[in-house]
Short mmCIF file of C-alpha atoms in Angstrom, two decimals:
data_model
loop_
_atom_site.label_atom_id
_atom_site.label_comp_id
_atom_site.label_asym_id
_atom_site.label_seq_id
_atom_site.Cartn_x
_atom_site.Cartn_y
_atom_site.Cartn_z
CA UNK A 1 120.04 67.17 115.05
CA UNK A 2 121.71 70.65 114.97
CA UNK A 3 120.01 73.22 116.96
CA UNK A 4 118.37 76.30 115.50
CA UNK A 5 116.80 79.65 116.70
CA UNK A 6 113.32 79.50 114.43
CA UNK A 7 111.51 76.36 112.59
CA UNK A 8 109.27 78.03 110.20
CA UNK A 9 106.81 75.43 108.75
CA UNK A 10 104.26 76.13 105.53
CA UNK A 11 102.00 74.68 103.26
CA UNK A 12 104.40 75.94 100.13
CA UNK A 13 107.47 77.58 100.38
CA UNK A 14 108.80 79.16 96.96
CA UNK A 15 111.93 80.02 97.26
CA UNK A 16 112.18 81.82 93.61
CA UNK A 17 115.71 80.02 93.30
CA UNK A 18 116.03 77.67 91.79
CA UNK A 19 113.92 79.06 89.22
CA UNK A 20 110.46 77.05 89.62
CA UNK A 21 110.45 75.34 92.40
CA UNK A 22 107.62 74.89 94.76
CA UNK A 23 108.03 72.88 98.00
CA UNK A 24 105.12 71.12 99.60
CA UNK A 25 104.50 70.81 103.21
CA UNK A 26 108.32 72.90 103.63
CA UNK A 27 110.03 74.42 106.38
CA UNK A 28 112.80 77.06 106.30
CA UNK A 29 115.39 76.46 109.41
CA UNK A 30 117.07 79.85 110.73
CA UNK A 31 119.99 80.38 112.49
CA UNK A 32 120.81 84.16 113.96
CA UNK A 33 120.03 86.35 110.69
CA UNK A 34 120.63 83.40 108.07
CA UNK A 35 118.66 80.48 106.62
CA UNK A 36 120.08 77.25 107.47
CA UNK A 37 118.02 74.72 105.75
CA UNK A 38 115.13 74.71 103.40
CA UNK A 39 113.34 71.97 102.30
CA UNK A 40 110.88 69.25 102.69
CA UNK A 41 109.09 69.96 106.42
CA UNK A 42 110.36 66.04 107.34
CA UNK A 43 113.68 66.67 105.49
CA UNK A 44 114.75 69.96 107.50
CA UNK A 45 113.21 68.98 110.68
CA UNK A 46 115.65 65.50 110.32
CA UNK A 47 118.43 68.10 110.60
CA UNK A 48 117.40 70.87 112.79
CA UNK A 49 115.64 71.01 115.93
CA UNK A 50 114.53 74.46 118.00
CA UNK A 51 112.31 75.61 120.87
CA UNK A 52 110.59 78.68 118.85
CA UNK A 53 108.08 76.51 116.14
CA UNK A 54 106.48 78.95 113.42
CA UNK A 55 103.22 76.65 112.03
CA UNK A 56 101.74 78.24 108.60
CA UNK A 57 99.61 75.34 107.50
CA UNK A 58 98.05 77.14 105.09
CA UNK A 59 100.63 79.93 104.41
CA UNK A 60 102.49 80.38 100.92
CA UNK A 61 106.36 81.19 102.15
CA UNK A 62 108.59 83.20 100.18
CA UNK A 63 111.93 85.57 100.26
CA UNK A 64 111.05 88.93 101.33
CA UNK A 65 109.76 91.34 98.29
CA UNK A 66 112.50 93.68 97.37
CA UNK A 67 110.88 97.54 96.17
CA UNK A 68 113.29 98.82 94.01
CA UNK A 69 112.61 102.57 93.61
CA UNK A 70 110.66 104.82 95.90
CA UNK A 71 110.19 108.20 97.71
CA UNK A 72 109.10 106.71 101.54
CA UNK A 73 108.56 110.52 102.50
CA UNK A 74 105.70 111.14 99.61
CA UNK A 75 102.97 109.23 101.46
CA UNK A 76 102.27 112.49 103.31
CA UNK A 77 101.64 113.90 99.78
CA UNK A 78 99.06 110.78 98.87
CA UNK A 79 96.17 112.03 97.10
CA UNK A 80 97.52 115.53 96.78
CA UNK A 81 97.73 115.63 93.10
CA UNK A 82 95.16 112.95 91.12
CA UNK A 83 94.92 113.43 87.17
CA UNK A 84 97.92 115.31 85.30
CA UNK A 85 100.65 114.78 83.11
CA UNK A 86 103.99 114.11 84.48
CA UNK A 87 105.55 117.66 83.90
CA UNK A 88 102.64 119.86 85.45
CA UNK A 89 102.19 116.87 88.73
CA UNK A 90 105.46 117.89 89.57
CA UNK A 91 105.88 121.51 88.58
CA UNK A 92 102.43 123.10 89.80
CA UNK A 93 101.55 120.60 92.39
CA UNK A 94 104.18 118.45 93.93
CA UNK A 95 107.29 120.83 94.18
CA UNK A 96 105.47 123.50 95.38
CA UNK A 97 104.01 120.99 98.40
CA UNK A 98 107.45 120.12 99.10
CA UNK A 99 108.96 123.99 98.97
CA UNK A 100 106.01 124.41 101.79
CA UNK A 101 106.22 121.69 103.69
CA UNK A 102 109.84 120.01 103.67
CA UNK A 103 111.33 119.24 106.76
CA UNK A 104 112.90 116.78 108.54
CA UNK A 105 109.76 115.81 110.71
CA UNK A 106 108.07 115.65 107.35
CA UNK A 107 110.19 112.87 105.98
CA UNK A 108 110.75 111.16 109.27
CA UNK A 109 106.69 110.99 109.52
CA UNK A 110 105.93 110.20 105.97
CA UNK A 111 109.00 107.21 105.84
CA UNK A 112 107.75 105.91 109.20
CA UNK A 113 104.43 105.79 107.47
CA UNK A 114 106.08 103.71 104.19
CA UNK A 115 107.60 101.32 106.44
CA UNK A 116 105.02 100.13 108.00
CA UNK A 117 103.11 100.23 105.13
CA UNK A 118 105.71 98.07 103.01
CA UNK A 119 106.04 95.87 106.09
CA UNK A 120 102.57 95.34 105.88
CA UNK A 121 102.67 94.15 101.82
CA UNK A 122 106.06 91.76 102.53
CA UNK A 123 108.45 94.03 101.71
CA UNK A 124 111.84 93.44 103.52
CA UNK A 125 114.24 95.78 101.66
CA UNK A 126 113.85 98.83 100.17
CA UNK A 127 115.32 101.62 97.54
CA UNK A 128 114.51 105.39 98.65
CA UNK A 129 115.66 108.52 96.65
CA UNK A 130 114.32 111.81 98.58
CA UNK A 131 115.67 114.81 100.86
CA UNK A 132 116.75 114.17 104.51
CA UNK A 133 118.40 110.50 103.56
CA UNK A 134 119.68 110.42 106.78
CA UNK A 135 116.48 110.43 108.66
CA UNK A 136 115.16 107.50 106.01
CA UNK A 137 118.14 105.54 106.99
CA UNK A 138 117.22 106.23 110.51
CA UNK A 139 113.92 104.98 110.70
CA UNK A 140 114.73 102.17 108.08
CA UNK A 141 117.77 101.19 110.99
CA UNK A 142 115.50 101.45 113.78
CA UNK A 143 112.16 99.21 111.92
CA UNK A 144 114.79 96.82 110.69
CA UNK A 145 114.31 96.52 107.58
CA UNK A 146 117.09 96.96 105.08
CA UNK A 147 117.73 99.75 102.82
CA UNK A 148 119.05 101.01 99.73
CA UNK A 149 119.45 105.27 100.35
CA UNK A 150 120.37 107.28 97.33
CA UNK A 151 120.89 110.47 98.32
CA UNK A 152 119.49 112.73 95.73
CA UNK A 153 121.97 114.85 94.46
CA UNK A 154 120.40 118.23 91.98
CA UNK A 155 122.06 121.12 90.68
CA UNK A 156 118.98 123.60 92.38
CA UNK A 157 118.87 124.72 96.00
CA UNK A 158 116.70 122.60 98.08
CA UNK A 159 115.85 121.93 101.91
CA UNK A 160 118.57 119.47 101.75
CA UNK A 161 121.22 120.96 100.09
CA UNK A 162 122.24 124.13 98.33
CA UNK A 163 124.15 122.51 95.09
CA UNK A 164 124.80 119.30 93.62
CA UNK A 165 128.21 119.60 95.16
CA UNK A 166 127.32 119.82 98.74
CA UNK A 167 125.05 116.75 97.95
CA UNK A 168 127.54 114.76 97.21
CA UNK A 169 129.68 116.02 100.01
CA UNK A 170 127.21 115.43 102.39
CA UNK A 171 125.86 112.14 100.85
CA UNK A 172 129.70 110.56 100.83
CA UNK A 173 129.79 112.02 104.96
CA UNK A 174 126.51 109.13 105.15
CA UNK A 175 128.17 106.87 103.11
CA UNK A 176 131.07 106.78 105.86
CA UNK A 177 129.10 106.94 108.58
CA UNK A 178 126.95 103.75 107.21
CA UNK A 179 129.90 102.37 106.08
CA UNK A 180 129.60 99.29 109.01
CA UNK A 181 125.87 99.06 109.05
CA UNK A 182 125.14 95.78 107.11
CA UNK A 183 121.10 96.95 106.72
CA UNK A 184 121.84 100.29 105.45
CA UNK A 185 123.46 100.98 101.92
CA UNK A 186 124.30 104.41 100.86
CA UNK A 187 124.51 104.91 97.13
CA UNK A 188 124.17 107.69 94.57
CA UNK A 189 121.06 109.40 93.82
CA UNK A 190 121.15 112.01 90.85
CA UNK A 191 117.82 112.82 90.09
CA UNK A 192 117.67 112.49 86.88
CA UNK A 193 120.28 113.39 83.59
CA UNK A 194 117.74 117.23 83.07
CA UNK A 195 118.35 118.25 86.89
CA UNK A 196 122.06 117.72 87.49
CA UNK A 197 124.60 119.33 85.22
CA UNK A 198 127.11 117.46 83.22
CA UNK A 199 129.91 118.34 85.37
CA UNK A 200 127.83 116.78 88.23
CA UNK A 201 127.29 114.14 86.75
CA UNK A 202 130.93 113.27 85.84
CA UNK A 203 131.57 113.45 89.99
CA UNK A 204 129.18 110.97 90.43
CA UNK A 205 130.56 108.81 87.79
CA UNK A 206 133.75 109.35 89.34
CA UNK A 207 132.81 108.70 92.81
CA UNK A 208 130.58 106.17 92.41
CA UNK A 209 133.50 103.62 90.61
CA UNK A 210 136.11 104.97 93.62
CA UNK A 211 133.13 103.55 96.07
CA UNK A 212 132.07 101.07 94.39
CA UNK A 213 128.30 101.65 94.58
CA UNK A 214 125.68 102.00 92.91
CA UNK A 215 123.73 104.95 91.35
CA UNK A 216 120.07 105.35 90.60
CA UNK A 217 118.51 107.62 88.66
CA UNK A 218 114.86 108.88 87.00
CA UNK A 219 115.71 108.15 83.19
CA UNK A 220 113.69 108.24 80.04
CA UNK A 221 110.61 108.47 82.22
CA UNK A 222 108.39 109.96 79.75
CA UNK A 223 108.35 111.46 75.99
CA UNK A 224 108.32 114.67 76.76
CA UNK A 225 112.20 114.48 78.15
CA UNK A 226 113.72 112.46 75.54
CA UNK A 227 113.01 115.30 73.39
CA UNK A 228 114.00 117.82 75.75
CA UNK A 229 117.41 115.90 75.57
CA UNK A 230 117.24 115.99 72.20
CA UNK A 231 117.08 120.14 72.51
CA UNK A 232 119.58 120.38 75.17
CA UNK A 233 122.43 117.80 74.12
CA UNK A 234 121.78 116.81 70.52
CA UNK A 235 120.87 113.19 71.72
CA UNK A 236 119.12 111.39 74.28
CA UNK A 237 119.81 110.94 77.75
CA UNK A 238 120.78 107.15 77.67
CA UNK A 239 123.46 107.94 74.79
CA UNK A 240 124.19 111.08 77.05
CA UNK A 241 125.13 108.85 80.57
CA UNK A 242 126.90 106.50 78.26
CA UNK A 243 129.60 109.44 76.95
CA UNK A 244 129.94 110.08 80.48
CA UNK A 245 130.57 106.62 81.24
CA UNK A 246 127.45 105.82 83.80
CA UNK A 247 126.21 103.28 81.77
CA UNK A 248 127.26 99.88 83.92
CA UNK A 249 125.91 97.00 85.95
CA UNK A 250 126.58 99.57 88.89
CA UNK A 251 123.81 102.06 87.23
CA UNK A 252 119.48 101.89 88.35
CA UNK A 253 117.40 103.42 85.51
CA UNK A 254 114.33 104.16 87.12
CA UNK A 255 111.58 103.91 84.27
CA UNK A 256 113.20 103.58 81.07
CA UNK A 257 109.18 103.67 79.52
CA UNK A 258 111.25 105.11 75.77
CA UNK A 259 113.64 103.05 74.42
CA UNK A 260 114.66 102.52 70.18
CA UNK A 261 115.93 99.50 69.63
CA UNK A 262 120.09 100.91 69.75
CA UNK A 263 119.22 102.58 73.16
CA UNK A 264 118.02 99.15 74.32
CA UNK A 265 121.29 96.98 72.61
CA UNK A 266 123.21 99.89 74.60
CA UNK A 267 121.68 99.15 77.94
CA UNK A 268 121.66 95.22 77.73
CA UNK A 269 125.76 95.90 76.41
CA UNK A 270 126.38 97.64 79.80
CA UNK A 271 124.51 95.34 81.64
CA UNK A 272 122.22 98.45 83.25
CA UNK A 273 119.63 97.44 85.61
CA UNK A 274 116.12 98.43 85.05
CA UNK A 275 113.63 99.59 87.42
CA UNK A 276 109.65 99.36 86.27
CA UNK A 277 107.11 101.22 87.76
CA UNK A 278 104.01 100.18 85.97
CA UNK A 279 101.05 102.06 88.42
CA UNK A 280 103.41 105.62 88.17
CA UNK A 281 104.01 105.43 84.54
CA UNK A 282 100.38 104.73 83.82
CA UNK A 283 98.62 107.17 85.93
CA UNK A 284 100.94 109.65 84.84
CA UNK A 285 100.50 108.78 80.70
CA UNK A 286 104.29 108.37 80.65
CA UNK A 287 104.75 105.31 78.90
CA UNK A 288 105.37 101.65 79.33
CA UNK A 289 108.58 100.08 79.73
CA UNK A 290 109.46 97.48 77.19
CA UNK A 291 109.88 94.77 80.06
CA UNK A 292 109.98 91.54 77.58
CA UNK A 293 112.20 93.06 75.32
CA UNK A 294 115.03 93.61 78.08
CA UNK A 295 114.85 90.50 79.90
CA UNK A 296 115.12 89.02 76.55
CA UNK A 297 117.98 90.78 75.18
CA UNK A 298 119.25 89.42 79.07
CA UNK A 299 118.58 92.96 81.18
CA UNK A 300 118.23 92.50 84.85
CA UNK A 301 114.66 94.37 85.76
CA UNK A 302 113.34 95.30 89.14
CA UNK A 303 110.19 96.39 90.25
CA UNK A 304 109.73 99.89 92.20
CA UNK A 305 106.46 101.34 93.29
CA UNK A 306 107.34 104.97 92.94
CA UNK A 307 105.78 107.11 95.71
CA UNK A 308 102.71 107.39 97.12
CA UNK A 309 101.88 110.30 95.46
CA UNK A 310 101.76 108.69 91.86
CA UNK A 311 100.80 105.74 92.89
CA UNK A 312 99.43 105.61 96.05
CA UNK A 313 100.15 102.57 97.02
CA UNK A 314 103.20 100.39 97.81
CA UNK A 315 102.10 97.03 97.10
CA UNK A 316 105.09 95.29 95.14
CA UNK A 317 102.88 92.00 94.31
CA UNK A 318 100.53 94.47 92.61
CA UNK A 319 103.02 95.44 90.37
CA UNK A 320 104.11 92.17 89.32
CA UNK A 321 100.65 91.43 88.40
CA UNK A 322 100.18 94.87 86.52
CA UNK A 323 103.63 94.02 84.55
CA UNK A 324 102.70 91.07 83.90
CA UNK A 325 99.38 91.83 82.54
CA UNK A 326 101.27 94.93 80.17
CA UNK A 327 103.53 92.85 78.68
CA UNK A 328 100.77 90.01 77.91
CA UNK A 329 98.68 92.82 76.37
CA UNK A 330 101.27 94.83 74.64
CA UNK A 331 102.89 91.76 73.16
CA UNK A 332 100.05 89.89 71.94
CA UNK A 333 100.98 87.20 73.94
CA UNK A 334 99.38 85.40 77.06
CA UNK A 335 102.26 83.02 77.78
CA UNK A 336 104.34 86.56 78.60
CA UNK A 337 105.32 87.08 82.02
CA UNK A 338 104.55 84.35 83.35
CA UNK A 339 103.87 84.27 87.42
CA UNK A 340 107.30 82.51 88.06
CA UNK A 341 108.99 85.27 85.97
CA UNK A 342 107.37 88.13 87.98
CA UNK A 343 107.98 87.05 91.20
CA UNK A 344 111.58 86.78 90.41
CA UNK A 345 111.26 90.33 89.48
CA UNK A 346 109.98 91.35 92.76
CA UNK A 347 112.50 89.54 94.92
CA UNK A 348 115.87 88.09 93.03
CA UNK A 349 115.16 90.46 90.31
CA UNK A 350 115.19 93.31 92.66
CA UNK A 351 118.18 92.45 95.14
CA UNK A 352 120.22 91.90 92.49
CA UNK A 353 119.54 95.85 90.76
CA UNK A 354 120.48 96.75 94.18
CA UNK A 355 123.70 94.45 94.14
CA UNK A 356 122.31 92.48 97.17
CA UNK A 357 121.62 89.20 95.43
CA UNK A 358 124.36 87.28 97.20
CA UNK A 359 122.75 88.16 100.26
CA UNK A 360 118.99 88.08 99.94
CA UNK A 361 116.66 87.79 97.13
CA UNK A 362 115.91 84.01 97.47
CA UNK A 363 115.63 81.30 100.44
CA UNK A 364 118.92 79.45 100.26
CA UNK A 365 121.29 78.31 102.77
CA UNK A 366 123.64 81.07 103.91
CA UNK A 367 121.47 83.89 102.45
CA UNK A 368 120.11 86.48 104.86
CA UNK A 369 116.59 85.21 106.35
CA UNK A 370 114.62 87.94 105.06
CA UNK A 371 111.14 85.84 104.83
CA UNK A 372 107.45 86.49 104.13
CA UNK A 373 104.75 84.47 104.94
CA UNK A 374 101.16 85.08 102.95
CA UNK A 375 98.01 83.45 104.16
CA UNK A 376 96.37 81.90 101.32
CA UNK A 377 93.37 80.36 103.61
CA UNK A 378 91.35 83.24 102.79
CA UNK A 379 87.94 82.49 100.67
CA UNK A 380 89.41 84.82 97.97
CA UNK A 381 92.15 82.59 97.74
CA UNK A 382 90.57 79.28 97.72
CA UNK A 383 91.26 76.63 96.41
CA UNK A 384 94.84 77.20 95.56
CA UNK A 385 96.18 74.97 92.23
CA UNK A 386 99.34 76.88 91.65
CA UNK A 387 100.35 79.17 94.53
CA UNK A 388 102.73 81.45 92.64
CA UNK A 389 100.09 82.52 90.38
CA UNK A 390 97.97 83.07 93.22
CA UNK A 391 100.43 85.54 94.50
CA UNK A 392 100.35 87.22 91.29
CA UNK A 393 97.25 87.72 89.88
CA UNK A 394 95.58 86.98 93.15
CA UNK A 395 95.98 90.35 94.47
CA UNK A 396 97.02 89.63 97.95
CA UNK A 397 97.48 93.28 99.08
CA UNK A 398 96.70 92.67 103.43
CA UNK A 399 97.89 89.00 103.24
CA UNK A 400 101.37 88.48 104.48
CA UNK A 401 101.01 87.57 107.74
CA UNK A 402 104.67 87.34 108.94
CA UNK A 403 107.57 89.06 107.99
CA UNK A 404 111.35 88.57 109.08
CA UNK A 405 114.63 90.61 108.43
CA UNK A 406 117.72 88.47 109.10
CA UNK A 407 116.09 86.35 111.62
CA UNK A 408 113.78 88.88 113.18
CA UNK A 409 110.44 89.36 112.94
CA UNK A 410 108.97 92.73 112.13
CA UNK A 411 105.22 92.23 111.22
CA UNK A 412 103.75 88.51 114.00
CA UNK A 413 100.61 87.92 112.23
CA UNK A 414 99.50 91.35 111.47
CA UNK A 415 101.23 92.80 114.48
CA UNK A 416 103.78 95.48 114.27
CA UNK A 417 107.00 94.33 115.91
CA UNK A 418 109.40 97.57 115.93
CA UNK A 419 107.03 100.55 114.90
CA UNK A 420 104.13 102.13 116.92
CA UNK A 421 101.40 102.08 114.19
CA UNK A 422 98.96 104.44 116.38
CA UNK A 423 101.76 106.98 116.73
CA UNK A 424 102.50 106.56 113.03
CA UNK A 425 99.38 106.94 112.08
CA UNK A 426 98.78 110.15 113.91
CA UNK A 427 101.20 112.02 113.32
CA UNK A 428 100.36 111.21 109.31
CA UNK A 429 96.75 112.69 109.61
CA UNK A 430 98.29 116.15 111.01
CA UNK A 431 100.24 116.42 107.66
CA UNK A 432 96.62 115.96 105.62
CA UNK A 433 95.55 119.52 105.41
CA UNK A 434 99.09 121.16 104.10
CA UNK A 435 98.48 123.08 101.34
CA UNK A 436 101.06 125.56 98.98
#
């Protein structure tokens, strides 16, 4: 037998590729930060032996959830604004928090906050757009989980930077300096087509396809902007990034809740990757992205919580469930979305929008061991006939258990690893009374 670092065993493990597959009584072999075997429990233990034994008899196993789109630093502004349209949330509540209260200590408590947060739901890697990127990438470095940072670039002064220029000078400064970190991935982050100017956004086109990386961006989040596009550039915004040659598979659209039927051909032509936020664009009335129509016209979608502070929470297996029960309902069709399909979203579906999917994503041989383990023994659980639709629709928000990054385990059966949750959590409650 060939030795290994970590036997996990599990009642199921679902290792979302291939597509379908559920193995019974499994276990997952690891060696240093990659999986080595997965399989039947009497099949991989045949082939691999090791001295650290992880028994989940009654534990569904799968690859680490993957949140596509966030703001880690807006769960100190949870609960601040509850009940308003997109435009006024941001312009008479949530900017004016952030001209306040911005700092670095701000986004290094409110991100420390996410993480463990995220840890706590199964997330392993993560997509962050918001000021200070390089504190995010600090604490994301130093909790171990791995991260997507788009530095947000915007044409108006801000705690971060003073143009869209010396974002992206700064930003491409991280982008060097993160250059060797294999955890940490600095990409683009203009905030959206309405906030950067066009010449802005031709750098960023530009530098992003020098770089090769990735840029994600807010787009076609609600009604009201596709007709201030209309006003502004005599078209919309997705017909805008494409004369300016940011449609690609290297391009995140955040959103993406109004689409005709042309914008839509344009996207799946370009082979854009889509990022749904169901809980943000429905407390906000924005809209609902047209999730069946893209995957079938062969568009990669993700799933992204948004921040805390449209949402409120960053449960990734709640929105699977919520997408999938959208698209049932706004298709007239229950055999939509089906629990299989939505899962994919949340894990391949995601690392692959962040151009990780050769890495993580899935349990495979060779891919990163970036593993979560839910308990599925709980009464609210049992008895447990198909354990991907349990993960679905079963709402297991508090479940996972375990969770590793490359090998190493962050979150031992409810038991923070690498973050001080006490010291997290109080220096959170001293941000609760901030006020504009």
């Amino acid at each position: 037998m060939t030795p290994c670092d970590l036997l996990i065993q599990c009642r199921w493990c679902i290792p979302v590729a291939p597509s379908g597959t559920v193995i019974e009584h499994a276990a997952i072999a690891v060696t240093g930060e990659r999986i080595a075997g997965v399989g039947p429990r009497a099949e991989v233990e045949a082939g691999f032996s090791s001295e650290t034994v992880v028994d989940l008899g009654r534990h569904a196993v799968i690859p680490g959830l993957v949140n596509a789109h966030g703001h880690a630093g807006m769960t100190l502004l949870r609960g601040a604004a509850e009940d308003l349209p997109l435009q006024e949330w941001l312009s008479e509540v949530i900017w004016p928090l952030e001209a306040a209260n911005l700092s670095r200590e701000f986004v290094r408590d409110g991100t420390g906050l996410a993480l463990a947060e995220m840890l706590s739901m199964g997330i392993t890697t993560f997509s962050d757009m918001y000021y200070f990127p390089d504190e995010v990438a600090r604490c994301a470095s130093r909790a171990g989980m791995r991260a997507e940072v788009a530095f947000p670039v915007v044409d108006f002064p801000n705690i971060w930077s003073r143009s869209a220029d010396e974002a992206l000078h700064k930003g491409m400064a991280l982008h060097d300096e993160y250059m060797s970190d294999s955890r940490i991935n600095m990409v683009f982050g203009p905030h959206a087509a309405y906030t950067v100017s066009r010449g802005a956004l031709e750098k960023v086109a530009m530098y992003a396809e020098e770089l090769n990386r990735p840029v994600q961006t807010h787009l076609h989040e609600n009604a009201a902007e596709v007709a201030e596009a209309r006003s502004r550039v005599g078209q919309s915004w997705i017909y805008y990034l494409h004369d300016l040659g940011l449609l690609s598979p290297a391009l995140q659209a955040v959103h993406m809740t109004q689409l005709t039927g042309h914008e839509l051909d344009l996207v799946a032509l370009h082979n854009v990757n889509v990022i749904h936020c169901p809980h943000s664009n429905l407390k906000l009335a924005s809209g609902i992205c047209p999730v069946e129509r893209l995957t079938e016209a062969g568009v990669n979608v993700a799933l992204g919580t948004d921040g805390a502070a449209s949402n409120n929470a960053l449960d990734l297996l709640s929105e699977a469930r919520l997408a999938a029960l959208l698209a049932k309902q706004t298709g007239g069709d229950t055999t939509r979305a089906d629990a299989p399909s939505m899962l994919h979203m949340a894990t391949l579906g995601g690392a692959r929008a962040l151009g990780l999917d050769e890495q993580t994503g899935s349990l495979e041989p060779g891919k990163l061991a970036d593993i979560v383990a839910f308990d599925l023994g709980a009464p609210r659980f049992v008895p447990v006939r198909d354990p991907v639709a349990t993960l679905i629709h079963g709402a297991p928000a508090g479940a996972a258990s375990h969770v590793w990054v490359g090998g190493r385990c962050l979150f031992d059966d409810g038991a923070y690893t690498t973050l001080d949750i006490d010291a997290i959590g109080a220096r959170a409650e001293r941000w609760r009374d901030i006020a504009h």
